Amino acid sequence: MAGTGDARDRLAWVDVAKGICILLVVMMHAVTGTGDAMGGEGFLHPVVAFAKPFRIPDFFLLSGLFMGRVIDRDWRLFSDRRVVHFAYFYLLWLVIQSAARYGKIVGDGGPTAFAAHLAHSLIEPYSSLWFIYLLAVFSVVTKALRQVPAGLLLTGAALLQIADIRTDSTLIDEFCARYVYFLAGYLFAGRIFALADTARRRIGLALCGLAVWAGLEGWLALSPWSNPDHPTLASLPLVSLALGAAGALAIVVTAALIVRLGGPVAEAIRTCGQRSIVIYLAFSLPMAATRELLVRSGWIADIGAASLIVIAMAVLMPLILERLVRGTPFDFLFVRPRRFRLATASGRSVPALQPG
């Protein structure tokens, strides 16, 4: 029964939190892309701006929650679960997404340019797949540094985020900006689960805390700043770190309350969370196709309404595809085959929707 704090609820809120995150990520890509294509902004643009400080930090914090279960295992098993797992899906979907955009990628360069693109993507994450790439990198770095005192390691990661490092490398920039949240998920997993348990027990206090956070988040995220490198107050150093952490915890509390409430909406969000990586891997192609169709046809003039349709298709099509290929020869799209495993003790393939 929801709200009893049993083991199922403790895992359910994680799925719901992941569901919220993946929906916010898809929303961001869909809304900004549709707005750019239609030359304006819709009613969802403020929502995207509101969520900007915390949507990716929370995703990485949640990704670090279960790191403690595997970090002390031997490197072979660890690499299978936390490196090869993500590398398989990164490389597979790198080829799929790149092939779908072949003309734009190679221009007049032909197969040689395409091969060069794939080779470059081995060291520089491609498009939205950078998140999958970074999960493997964060896992390896965290295991390699696990003997470093936690306080020192967390301080170093926080300083990297505050430094606001900007280079020509997505890998370097995103590592410096995001590692602190993954590390915090690993180091404070017990306290984060305790926070979710408390939110389910003390609903009134949780709602008051969310209201205060939402007001402060909205003010900082939507207030312009004069520096072009930091267009809002939320993007300022230290403020960005604080809002990323606060927003991630707010999503934890929100997810716990949604599980406590239950109902079809909660189940729908949880389903998205259970298949968050499936959606993340496959959303960009139906998103782009739907946006192109709507823009070219001119069927819908309202940018907000068009964005909603794009979001819906970007979320639903990967879920439909995953269901259609499940148990078929094409399930390799979302299930890592046994031949791509280093450790085979379980004798089973590992689906993309599991953390690895």
PDB file of N, CA, C and O in Angstrom, residues 18 22 56-67 70 75 78-90 125 128-143 170-171 174-175 178-179 181-183 185-186 276-278 280-281 351-356:
ATOM      1  N   LYS A  18      12.880   9.600 -11.727  1.00  0.00           N
ATOM      2  CA  LYS A  18      13.494   9.468 -13.047  1.00  0.00           C
ATOM      3  C   LYS A  18      12.495   9.825 -14.144  1.00  0.00           C
ATOM      4  O   LYS A  18      12.862  10.416 -15.169  1.00  0.00           O
ATOM      5  N   ILE A  22      13.143  12.612 -17.003  1.00  0.00           N
ATOM      6  CA  ILE A  22      13.172  12.359 -18.445  1.00  0.00           C
ATOM      7  C   ILE A  22      12.109  13.179 -19.151  1.00  0.00           C
ATOM      8  O   ILE A  22      12.330  13.662 -20.276  1.00  0.00           O
ATOM      9  N   ILE A  56      19.015  18.249 -15.118  1.00  0.00           N
ATOM     10  CA  ILE A  56      20.152  17.345 -15.324  1.00  0.00           C
ATOM     11  C   ILE A  56      20.843  16.996 -14.000  1.00  0.00           C
ATOM     12  O   ILE A  56      21.202  15.821 -13.786  1.00  0.00           O
ATOM     13  N   PRO A  57      21.052  17.955 -13.075  1.00  0.00           N
ATOM     14  CA  PRO A  57      21.617  17.569 -11.773  1.00  0.00           C
ATOM     15  C   PRO A  57      20.841  16.455 -11.086  1.00  0.00           C
ATOM     16  O   PRO A  57      21.441  15.532 -10.518  1.00  0.00           O
ATOM     17  N   ASP A  58      19.520  16.509 -11.153  1.00  0.00           N
ATOM     18  CA  ASP A  58      18.736  15.474 -10.485  1.00  0.00           C
ATOM     19  C   ASP A  58      18.906  14.124 -11.171  1.00  0.00           C
ATOM     20  O   ASP A  58      18.987  13.085 -10.513  1.00  0.00           O
ATOM     21  N   PHE A  59      18.978  14.133 -12.500  1.00  0.00           N
ATOM     22  CA  PHE A  59      19.191  12.890 -13.223  1.00  0.00           C
ATOM     23  C   PHE A  59      20.495  12.226 -12.781  1.00  0.00           C
ATOM     24  O   PHE A  59      20.552  11.009 -12.564  1.00  0.00           O
ATOM     25  N   PHE A  60      21.564  13.007 -12.655  1.00  0.00           N
ATOM     26  CA  PHE A  60      22.843  12.431 -12.242  1.00  0.00           C
ATOM     27  C   PHE A  60      22.825  12.027 -10.770  1.00  0.00           C
ATOM     28  O   PHE A  60      23.436  11.024 -10.385  1.00  0.00           O
ATOM     29  N   LEU A  61      22.157  12.805  -9.927  1.00  0.00           N
ATOM     30  CA  LEU A  61      22.049  12.424  -8.521  1.00  0.00           C
ATOM     31  C   LEU A  61      21.354  11.073  -8.388  1.00  0.00           C
ATOM     32  O   LEU A  61      21.805  10.195  -7.638  1.00  0.00           O
ATOM     33  N   LEU A  62      20.265  10.881  -9.127  1.00  0.00           N
ATOM     34  CA  LEU A  62      19.554   9.608  -9.095  1.00  0.00           C
ATOM     35  C   LEU A  62      20.414   8.482  -9.653  1.00  0.00           C
ATOM     36  O   LEU A  62      20.357   7.341  -9.179  1.00  0.00           O
ATOM     37  N   SER A  63      21.227   8.795 -10.657  1.00  0.00           N
ATOM     38  CA  SER A  63      22.096   7.777 -11.257  1.00  0.00           C
ATOM     39  C   SER A  63      23.178   7.315 -10.297  1.00  0.00           C
ATOM     40  O   SER A  63      23.686   6.194 -10.414  1.00  0.00           O
ATOM     41  N   GLY A  64      23.547   8.170  -9.353  1.00  0.00           N
ATOM     42  CA  GLY A  64      24.562   7.798  -8.383  1.00  0.00           C
ATOM     43  C   GLY A  64      24.033   7.068  -7.168  1.00  0.00           C
ATOM     44  O   GLY A  64      24.821   6.534  -6.365  1.00  0.00           O
ATOM     45  N   LEU A  65      22.720   6.989  -7.002  1.00  0.00           N
ATOM     46  CA  LEU A  65      22.129   6.421  -5.792  1.00  0.00           C
ATOM     47  C   LEU A  65      22.559   4.977  -5.536  1.00  0.00           C
ATOM     48  O   LEU A  65      22.781   4.587  -4.384  1.00  0.00           O
ATOM     49  N   PHE A  66      22.646   4.182  -6.596  1.00  0.00           N
ATOM     50  CA  PHE A  66      22.913   2.759  -6.419  1.00  0.00           C
ATOM     51  C   PHE A  66      24.361   2.394  -6.732  1.00  0.00           C
ATOM     52  O   PHE A  66      24.700   1.218  -6.851  1.00  0.00           O
ATOM     53  N   MET A  67      25.203   3.405  -6.834  1.00  0.00           N
ATOM     54  CA  MET A  67      26.622   3.166  -7.095  1.00  0.00           C
ATOM     55  C   MET A  67      27.260   2.340  -5.978  1.00  0.00           C
ATOM     56  O   MET A  67      28.147   1.514  -6.209  1.00  0.00           O
ATOM     57  N   VAL A  70      27.775  -1.549  -6.250  1.00  0.00           N
ATOM     58  CA  VAL A  70      28.717  -2.210  -7.160  1.00  0.00           C
ATOM     59  C   VAL A  70      30.147  -1.684  -7.038  1.00  0.00           C
ATOM     60  O   VAL A  70      31.065  -2.282  -7.593  1.00  0.00           O
ATOM     61  N   TRP A  75      36.974  -5.222 -10.752  1.00  0.00           N
ATOM     62  CA  TRP A  75      36.870  -4.338 -11.911  1.00  0.00           C
ATOM     63  C   TRP A  75      36.142  -4.992 -13.083  1.00  0.00           C
ATOM     64  O   TRP A  75      35.464  -4.316 -13.852  1.00  0.00           O
ATOM     65  N   PHE A  78      32.419  -4.844 -12.229  1.00  0.00           N
ATOM     66  CA  PHE A  78      32.062  -3.431 -12.192  1.00  0.00           C
ATOM     67  C   PHE A  78      32.019  -2.843 -13.606  1.00  0.00           C
ATOM     68  O   PHE A  78      31.077  -2.126 -13.964  1.00  0.00           O
ATOM     69  N   SER A  79      33.029  -3.145 -14.393  1.00  0.00           N
ATOM     70  CA  SER A  79      33.087  -2.606 -15.753  1.00  0.00           C
ATOM     71  C   SER A  79      31.925  -3.110 -16.595  1.00  0.00           C
ATOM     72  O   SER A  79      31.373  -2.372 -17.418  1.00  0.00           O
ATOM     73  N   ASP A  80      31.541  -4.364 -16.388  1.00  0.00           N
ATOM     74  CA  ASP A  80      30.403  -4.905 -17.125  1.00  0.00           C
ATOM     75  C   ASP A  80      29.129  -4.128 -16.809  1.00  0.00           C
ATOM     76  O   ASP A  80      28.358  -3.780 -17.714  1.00  0.00           O
ATOM     77  N   ARG A  81      28.925  -3.841 -15.523  1.00  0.00           N
ATOM     78  CA  ARG A  81      27.681  -3.196 -15.097  1.00  0.00           C
ATOM     79  C   ARG A  81      27.666  -1.693 -15.344  1.00  0.00           C
ATOM     80  O   ARG A  81      26.615  -1.119 -15.646  1.00  0.00           O
ATOM     81  N   ARG A  82      28.825  -1.035 -15.206  1.00  0.00           N
ATOM     82  CA  ARG A  82      28.818   0.426 -15.209  1.00  0.00           C
ATOM     83  C   ARG A  82      29.594   1.056 -16.367  1.00  0.00           C
ATOM     84  O   ARG A  82      29.565   2.278 -16.512  1.00  0.00           O
ATOM     85  N   VAL A  83      30.269   0.252 -17.178  1.00  0.00           N
ATOM     86  CA  VAL A  83      31.014   0.813 -18.308  1.00  0.00           C
ATOM     87  C   VAL A  83      30.549   0.187 -19.622  1.00  0.00           C
ATOM     88  O   VAL A  83      30.027   0.883 -20.499  1.00  0.00           O
ATOM     89  N   VAL A  84      30.721  -1.131 -19.746  1.00  0.00           N
ATOM     90  CA  VAL A  84      30.330  -1.797 -20.979  1.00  0.00           C
ATOM     91  C   VAL A  84      28.837  -1.627 -21.236  1.00  0.00           C
ATOM     92  O   VAL A  84      28.407  -1.458 -22.388  1.00  0.00           O
ATOM     93  N   HIS A  85      28.059  -1.666 -20.175  1.00  0.00           N
ATOM     94  CA  HIS A  85      26.607  -1.493 -20.297  1.00  0.00           C
ATOM     95  C   HIS A  85      26.275  -0.190 -21.021  1.00  0.00           C
ATOM     96  O   HIS A  85      25.552  -0.182 -22.026  1.00  0.00           O
ATOM     97  N   PHE A  86      26.815   0.921 -20.524  1.00  0.00           N
ATOM     98  CA  PHE A  86      26.521   2.211 -21.133  1.00  0.00           C
ATOM     99  C   PHE A  86      27.240   2.389 -22.460  1.00  0.00           C
ATOM    100  O   PHE A  86      26.716   3.018 -23.383  1.00  0.00           O
ATOM    101  N   ALA A  87      28.449   1.829 -22.576  1.00  0.00           N
ATOM    102  CA  ALA A  87      29.190   1.932 -23.836  1.00  0.00           C
ATOM    103  C   ALA A  87      28.444   1.245 -24.970  1.00  0.00           C
ATOM    104  O   ALA A  87      28.419   1.748 -26.111  1.00  0.00           O
ATOM    105  N   TYR A  88      27.836   0.100 -24.675  1.00  0.00           N
ATOM    106  CA  TYR A  88      27.092  -0.621 -25.711  1.00  0.00           C
ATOM    107  C   TYR A  88      25.979   0.251 -26.280  1.00  0.00           C
ATOM    108  O   TYR A  88      25.848   0.399 -27.509  1.00  0.00           O
ATOM    109  N   PHE A  89      25.181   0.835 -25.394  1.00  0.00           N
ATOM    110  CA  PHE A  89      24.050   1.632 -25.876  1.00  0.00           C
ATOM    111  C   PHE A  89      24.504   2.955 -26.492  1.00  0.00           C
ATOM    112  O   PHE A  89      23.894   3.442 -27.445  1.00  0.00           O
ATOM    113  N   TYR A  90      25.577   3.503 -25.977  1.00  0.00           N
ATOM    114  CA  TYR A  90      26.103   4.723 -26.590  1.00  0.00           C
ATOM    115  C   TYR A  90      26.550   4.454 -28.021  1.00  0.00           C
ATOM    116  O   TYR A  90      26.175   5.189 -28.953  1.00  0.00           O
ATOM    117  N   PRO A 125      31.541  13.148 -26.845  1.00  0.00           N
ATOM    118  CA  PRO A 125      30.175  12.624 -26.898  1.00  0.00           C
ATOM    119  C   PRO A 125      29.314  13.327 -27.949  1.00  0.00           C
ATOM    120  O   PRO A 125      29.390  14.549 -28.118  1.00  0.00           O
ATOM    121  N   SER A 128      22.761  14.424 -27.839  1.00  0.00           N
ATOM    122  CA  SER A 128      22.185  14.183 -26.511  1.00  0.00           C
ATOM    123  C   SER A 128      22.729  12.922 -25.848  1.00  0.00           C
ATOM    124  O   SER A 128      22.503  12.697 -24.651  1.00  0.00           O
ATOM    125  N   LEU A 129      23.486  12.112 -26.586  1.00  0.00           N
ATOM    126  CA  LEU A 129      24.040  10.885 -26.017  1.00  0.00           C
ATOM    127  C   LEU A 129      25.161  11.146 -25.019  1.00  0.00           C
ATOM    128  O   LEU A 129      25.672  10.213 -24.402  1.00  0.00           O
ATOM    129  N   TRP A 130      25.546  12.414 -24.856  1.00  0.00           N
ATOM    130  CA  TRP A 130      26.604  12.742 -23.891  1.00  0.00           C
ATOM    131  C   TRP A 130      26.247  12.252 -22.485  1.00  0.00           C
ATOM    132  O   TRP A 130      27.143  11.893 -21.710  1.00  0.00           O
ATOM    133  N   PHE A 131      24.972  12.222 -22.156  1.00  0.00           N
ATOM    134  CA  PHE A 131      24.561  11.789 -20.818  1.00  0.00           C
ATOM    135  C   PHE A 131      24.937  10.328 -20.573  1.00  0.00           C
ATOM    136  O   PHE A 131      25.469   9.979 -19.509  1.00  0.00           O
ATOM    137  N   ILE A 132      24.681   9.459 -21.571  1.00  0.00           N
ATOM    138  CA  ILE A 132      25.029   8.053 -21.448  1.00  0.00           C
ATOM    139  C   ILE A 132      26.546   7.893 -21.319  1.00  0.00           C
ATOM    140  O   ILE A 132      27.047   7.103 -20.510  1.00  0.00           O
ATOM    141  N   TYR A 133      27.274   8.640 -22.124  1.00  0.00           N
ATOM    142  CA  TYR A 133      28.742   8.613 -22.102  1.00  0.00           C
ATOM    143  C   TYR A 133      29.258   8.990 -20.715  1.00  0.00           C
ATOM    144  O   TYR A 133      30.129   8.318 -20.150  1.00  0.00           O
ATOM    145  N   LEU A 134      28.708  10.081 -20.155  1.00  0.00           N
ATOM    146  CA  LEU A 134      29.188  10.568 -18.855  1.00  0.00           C
ATOM    147  C   LEU A 134      28.872   9.607 -17.718  1.00  0.00           C
ATOM    148  O   LEU A 134      29.608   9.552 -16.732  1.00  0.00           O
ATOM    149  N   LEU A 135      27.793   8.846 -17.815  1.00  0.00           N
ATOM    150  CA  LEU A 135      27.482   7.883 -16.760  1.00  0.00           C
ATOM    151  C   LEU A 135      28.613   6.879 -16.590  1.00  0.00           C
ATOM    152  O   LEU A 135      28.986   6.530 -15.465  1.00  0.00           O
ATOM    153  N   ALA A 136      29.166   6.409 -17.707  1.00  0.00           N
ATOM    154  CA  ALA A 136      30.284   5.478 -17.631  1.00  0.00           C
ATOM    155  C   ALA A 136      31.523   6.163 -17.065  1.00  0.00           C
ATOM    156  O   ALA A 136      32.230   5.596 -16.214  1.00  0.00           O
ATOM    157  N   VAL A 137      31.803   7.375 -17.510  1.00  0.00           N
ATOM    158  CA  VAL A 137      32.974   8.112 -17.032  1.00  0.00           C
ATOM    159  C   VAL A 137      32.860   8.379 -15.535  1.00  0.00           C
ATOM    160  O   VAL A 137      33.819   8.158 -14.772  1.00  0.00           O
ATOM    161  N   PHE A 138      31.712   8.864 -15.083  1.00  0.00           N
ATOM    162  CA  PHE A 138      31.515   9.141 -13.663  1.00  0.00           C
ATOM    163  C   PHE A 138      31.703   7.883 -12.826  1.00  0.00           C
ATOM    164  O   PHE A 138      32.283   7.934 -11.732  1.00  0.00           O
ATOM    165  N   SER A 139      31.207   6.756 -13.318  1.00  0.00           N
ATOM    166  CA  SER A 139      31.322   5.510 -12.569  1.00  0.00           C
ATOM    167  C   SER A 139      32.773   5.100 -12.393  1.00  0.00           C
ATOM    168  O   SER A 139      33.199   4.728 -11.296  1.00  0.00           O
ATOM    169  N   VAL A 140      33.558   5.166 -13.474  1.00  0.00           N
ATOM    170  CA  VAL A 140      34.960   4.777 -13.414  1.00  0.00           C
ATOM    171  C   VAL A 140      35.743   5.705 -12.488  1.00  0.00           C
ATOM    172  O   VAL A 140      36.534   5.253 -11.648  1.00  0.00           O
ATOM    173  N   VAL A 141      35.512   7.014 -12.612  1.00  0.00           N
ATOM    174  CA  VAL A 141      36.230   7.980 -11.780  1.00  0.00           C
ATOM    175  C   VAL A 141      35.896   7.765 -10.309  1.00  0.00           C
ATOM    176  O   VAL A 141      36.776   7.792  -9.443  1.00  0.00           O
ATOM    177  N   THR A 142      34.640   7.526 -10.012  1.00  0.00           N
ATOM    178  CA  THR A 142      34.228   7.341  -8.617  1.00  0.00           C
ATOM    179  C   THR A 142      34.843   6.084  -8.018  1.00  0.00           C
ATOM    180  O   THR A 142      35.302   6.093  -6.868  1.00  0.00           O
ATOM    181  N   LYS A 143      34.878   4.998  -8.772  1.00  0.00           N
ATOM    182  CA  LYS A 143      35.508   3.773  -8.259  1.00  0.00           C
ATOM    183  C   LYS A 143      37.008   3.978  -8.081  1.00  0.00           C
ATOM    184  O   LYS A 143      37.592   3.552  -7.069  1.00  0.00           O
ATOM    185  N   THR A 170      32.797  19.009 -24.881  1.00  0.00           N
ATOM    186  CA  THR A 170      31.593  18.693 -24.116  1.00  0.00           C
ATOM    187  C   THR A 170      31.924  17.777 -22.950  1.00  0.00           C
ATOM    188  O   THR A 170      31.386  17.930 -21.845  1.00  0.00           O
ATOM    189  N   LEU A 171      32.824  16.825 -23.181  1.00  0.00           N
ATOM    190  CA  LEU A 171      33.198  15.881 -22.135  1.00  0.00           C
ATOM    191  C   LEU A 171      33.767  16.594 -20.920  1.00  0.00           C
ATOM    192  O   LEU A 171      33.359  16.352 -19.778  1.00  0.00           O
ATOM    193  N   GLU A 174      30.977  19.152 -19.292  1.00  0.00           N
ATOM    194  CA  GLU A 174      29.879  18.493 -18.585  1.00  0.00           C
ATOM    195  C   GLU A 174      30.392  17.693 -17.391  1.00  0.00           C
ATOM    196  O   GLU A 174      29.702  17.594 -16.372  1.00  0.00           O
ATOM    197  N   PHE A 175      31.584  17.132 -17.495  1.00  0.00           N
ATOM    198  CA  PHE A 175      32.153  16.442 -16.337  1.00  0.00           C
ATOM    199  C   PHE A 175      32.310  17.422 -15.176  1.00  0.00           C
ATOM    200  O   PHE A 175      31.894  17.136 -14.040  1.00  0.00           O
ATOM    201  N   ARG A 178      28.803  18.568 -13.794  1.00  0.00           N
ATOM    202  CA  ARG A 178      27.799  17.610 -13.321  1.00  0.00           C
ATOM    203  C   ARG A 178      28.304  16.573 -12.332  1.00  0.00           C
ATOM    204  O   ARG A 178      27.496  15.950 -11.640  1.00  0.00           O
ATOM    205  N   TYR A 179      29.601  16.360 -12.246  1.00  0.00           N
ATOM    206  CA  TYR A 179      30.098  15.243 -11.438  1.00  0.00           C
ATOM    207  C   TYR A 179      29.692  15.351  -9.976  1.00  0.00           C
ATOM    208  O   TYR A 179      29.408  14.345  -9.315  1.00  0.00           O
ATOM    209  N   TYR A 181      27.002  16.169  -8.629  1.00  0.00           N
ATOM    210  CA  TYR A 181      25.663  15.648  -8.345  1.00  0.00           C
ATOM    211  C   TYR A 181      25.652  14.123  -8.351  1.00  0.00           C
ATOM    212  O   TYR A 181      25.000  13.499  -7.502  1.00  0.00           O
ATOM    213  N   PHE A 182      26.352  13.509  -9.289  1.00  0.00           N
ATOM    214  CA  PHE A 182      26.485  12.054  -9.296  1.00  0.00           C
ATOM    215  C   PHE A 182      27.169  11.581  -8.018  1.00  0.00           C
ATOM    216  O   PHE A 182      26.717  10.629  -7.362  1.00  0.00           O
ATOM    217  N   LEU A 183      28.237  12.268  -7.644  1.00  0.00           N
ATOM    218  CA  LEU A 183      28.976  11.918  -6.437  1.00  0.00           C
ATOM    219  C   LEU A 183      28.103  12.071  -5.193  1.00  0.00           C
ATOM    220  O   LEU A 183      28.133  11.226  -4.290  1.00  0.00           O
ATOM    221  N   GLY A 185      24.873  11.787  -5.047  1.00  0.00           N
ATOM    222  CA  GLY A 185      23.922  10.680  -5.028  1.00  0.00           C
ATOM    223  C   GLY A 185      24.530   9.428  -4.438  1.00  0.00           C
ATOM    224  O   GLY A 185      23.878   8.699  -3.676  1.00  0.00           O
ATOM    225  N   TYR A 186      25.786   9.173  -4.762  1.00  0.00           N
ATOM    226  CA  TYR A 186      26.493   8.011  -4.223  1.00  0.00           C
ATOM    227  C   TYR A 186      26.789   8.173  -2.735  1.00  0.00           C
ATOM    228  O   TYR A 186      26.501   7.272  -1.930  1.00  0.00           O
ATOM    229  N   SER A 276      13.469   5.153 -18.569  1.00  0.00           N
ATOM    230  CA  SER A 276      14.018   6.487 -18.841  1.00  0.00           C
ATOM    231  C   SER A 276      15.148   6.451 -19.861  1.00  0.00           C
ATOM    232  O   SER A 276      15.230   7.337 -20.731  1.00  0.00           O
ATOM    233  N   ILE A 277      16.006   5.442 -19.798  1.00  0.00           N
ATOM    234  CA  ILE A 277      17.106   5.378 -20.753  1.00  0.00           C
ATOM    235  C   ILE A 277      16.589   4.987 -22.135  1.00  0.00           C
ATOM    236  O   ILE A 277      17.101   5.445 -23.153  1.00  0.00           O
ATOM    237  N   VAL A 278      15.563   4.164 -22.191  1.00  0.00           N
ATOM    238  CA  VAL A 278      14.926   3.845 -23.475  1.00  0.00           C
ATOM    239  C   VAL A 278      14.436   5.123 -24.136  1.00  0.00           C
ATOM    240  O   VAL A 278      14.679   5.371 -25.325  1.00  0.00           O
ATOM    241  N   TYR A 280      15.422   8.180 -23.459  1.00  0.00           N
ATOM    242  CA  TYR A 280      16.558   9.059 -23.722  1.00  0.00           C
ATOM    243  C   TYR A 280      17.296   8.646 -24.993  1.00  0.00           C
ATOM    244  O   TYR A 280      17.730   9.491 -25.780  1.00  0.00           O
ATOM    245  N   LEU A 281      17.443   7.350 -25.209  1.00  0.00           N
ATOM    246  CA  LEU A 281      18.147   6.873 -26.387  1.00  0.00           C
ATOM    247  C   LEU A 281      17.394   7.186 -27.674  1.00  0.00           C
ATOM    248  O   LEU A 281      18.009   7.519 -28.692  1.00  0.00           O
ATOM    249  N   PRO A 351      18.894  -5.136 -19.841  1.00  0.00           N
ATOM    250  CA  PRO A 351      18.164  -4.140 -20.600  1.00  0.00           C
ATOM    251  C   PRO A 351      18.639  -2.729 -20.313  1.00  0.00           C
ATOM    252  O   PRO A 351      19.182  -2.444 -19.257  1.00  0.00           O
ATOM    253  N   ALA A 352      18.390  -1.854 -21.266  1.00  0.00           N
ATOM    254  CA  ALA A 352      18.834  -0.464 -21.103  1.00  0.00           C
ATOM    255  C   ALA A 352      18.113   0.227 -19.972  1.00  0.00           C
ATOM    256  O   ALA A 352      18.625   1.187 -19.404  1.00  0.00           O
ATOM    257  N   LEU A 353      16.900  -0.226 -19.631  1.00  0.00           N
ATOM    258  CA  LEU A 353      16.144   0.494 -18.632  1.00  0.00           C
ATOM    259  C   LEU A 353      16.574   0.169 -17.216  1.00  0.00           C
ATOM    260  O   LEU A 353      16.040   0.707 -16.264  1.00  0.00           O
ATOM    261  N   GLN A 354      17.562  -0.716 -17.048  1.00  0.00           N
ATOM    262  CA  GLN A 354      18.155  -0.938 -15.748  1.00  0.00           C
ATOM    263  C   GLN A 354      19.444  -0.137 -15.621  1.00  0.00           C
ATOM    264  O   GLN A 354      20.084   0.161 -16.624  1.00  0.00           O
ATOM    265  N   PRO A 355      19.846   0.207 -14.397  1.00  0.00           N
ATOM    266  CA  PRO A 355      21.045   1.006 -14.220  1.00  0.00           C
ATOM    267  C   PRO A 355      22.322   0.286 -14.589  1.00  0.00           C
ATOM    268  O   PRO A 355      23.378   0.895 -14.675  1.00  0.00           O
ATOM    269  N   GLY A 356      22.290  -0.981 -14.812  1.00  0.00           N
ATOM    270  CA  GLY A 356      23.464  -1.725 -15.227  1.00  0.00           C
ATOM    271  C   GLY A 356      24.064  -2.530 -14.139  1.00  0.00           C
ATOM    272  O   GLY A 356      25.179  -2.988 -14.252  1.00  0.00           O
TER     273      GLY A 356
END
